[in-house]
Phi, psi and omega in degrees: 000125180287173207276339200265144163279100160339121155097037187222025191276303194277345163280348144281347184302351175266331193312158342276027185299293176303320173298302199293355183276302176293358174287319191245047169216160204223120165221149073057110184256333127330352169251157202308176152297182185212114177264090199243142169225152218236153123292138160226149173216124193235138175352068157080007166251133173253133136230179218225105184211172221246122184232119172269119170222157179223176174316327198236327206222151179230129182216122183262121116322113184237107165293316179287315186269014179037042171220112192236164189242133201227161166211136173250152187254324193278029155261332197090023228205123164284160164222132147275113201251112167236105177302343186264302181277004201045065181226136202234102171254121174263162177219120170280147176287331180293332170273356176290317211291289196314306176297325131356294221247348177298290198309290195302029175239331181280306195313306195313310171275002141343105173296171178274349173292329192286309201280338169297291195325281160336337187046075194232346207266343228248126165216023188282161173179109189231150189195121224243101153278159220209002169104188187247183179183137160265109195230123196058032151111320205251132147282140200238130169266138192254146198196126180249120231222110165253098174236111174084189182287359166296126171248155191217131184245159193185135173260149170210131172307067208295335174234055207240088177237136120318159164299191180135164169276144190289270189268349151288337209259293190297336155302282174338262147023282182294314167315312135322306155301332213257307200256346182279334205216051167349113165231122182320311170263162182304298183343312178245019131325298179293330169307324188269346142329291193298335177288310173290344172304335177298339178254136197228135163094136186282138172267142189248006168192158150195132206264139133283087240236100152271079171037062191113310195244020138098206165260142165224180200231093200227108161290159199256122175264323186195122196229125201249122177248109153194195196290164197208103160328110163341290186323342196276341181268321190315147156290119177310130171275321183254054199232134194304142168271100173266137146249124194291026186255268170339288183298338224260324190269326182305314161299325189283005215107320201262347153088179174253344170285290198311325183277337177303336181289000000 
């Protein structure tokens, strides 16, 4: 079984820029909306985007690649927004969960040469403090984030929260984790929960180390706390809806009576 999950390539394509922005922000049902505009630098490219969260929605904005990522929590639902194709891939959280759980069930008859040779076997996750920095004015606790062979150095702002719902939010979370760092057993998902509770408060810089696809880099430039339009969330009305869930178990196999269950 290859390591990419079917039918999920253009609703990941900002992973990891979104999972890791949501990995390293702890949020808050008391805090204001939230504006942050960004650098990102990737093998010797900058470009520039916008991550918006309100009470119900979290949207990372890439103006330059037209692929922006909207996640609703209280629907439960992802969007992979592609502005060039005029295209919408929704992802229900319930059909991410069910894929999860085909593949680590498929992962499980594996040999361990296979699943090392894949780099599947690494379950180390470990997460370090580093001392302190100042950036845009805020103080930052620095934190160094081992999962697996991804490494993540990141400052976050502790009194800093986006909004969100609480426990739509740590699903979303668990799920992301879950489908970035594929493992047969659970064990080190939970590990990496626990590890990651340690980091408090949104990063306002953070570095990525991958495998293969090297480090990248996305600093925080300007950080805005106020009302955030609805509209700023809407959805393209005239743009094909695909559902990536669906295409996703489907490819995996599992049919549509196996997703009814």
């Amino acid at each position: 079984m290859a390591r990419d999950i079917p039918g999920k390539s253009m609703l990941m394509r900002t992973v990891p820029t979104a999972m890791v922005a949501l990995l390293l922000s702890a949020v808050s049902l008391l805090a204001a909306d939230l504006t942050l505009t960004q650098t990102c630098s990737s093998r010797g490219h900058e470009e520039e985007q916008t991550q918006l969260w309100s009470s119900r929605f979290m949207r990372i904005n890439h103006p330059e690649s037209q692929v922006d990522f909207l996640v609703d929590f209280q629907q439960g639902v992802s969007y992979g927004i592609d502005h060039r194709k005029k295209l919408i891939q929704k992802m229900s959280w319930d059909d991410l969960e069910l894929a999860t759980e085909v593949s680590r069930e498929r992962l499980k008859t594996l040999p361990p040469l296979v699943l090392r040779a894949m780099g599947l076997s690494d379950a180390t996750v470990r997460v370090e403090e580093q001392g302190t920095e100042i950036l845009l004015g805020h103080e930052c606790r620095k934190w160094k984030i081992c999962l697996g062979p991804m490494i993540i150095e990141t400052s976050n702002d502790p009194s800093v929260h986006p909004p969100g719902p609480a426990l739509p939010y740590q699903r979303f979370l668990r799920l992301q984790t879950l489908l970035g760092q594929l493992q047969p057993a659970p064990a080190p998902a939970v590990k990496m929960g626990e590890e990651l509770a340690k980091v408090q408060g949104i990063a306002l810089n953070y570095r990525v180390v991958l495998p293969v696809v090297g480090p990248s880099t996305t600093t925080t430039t300007r950080i805005e706390e106020g009302p955030i339009s609805s509209s700023a969330f809407d959805l393209p009305p005239d743009y094909q809806m695909e559902d990536a869930g669906r295409k996703m178990l489907e490819n995996l196999g599992c049919g549509f009576n196996f997703r009814a269950k």
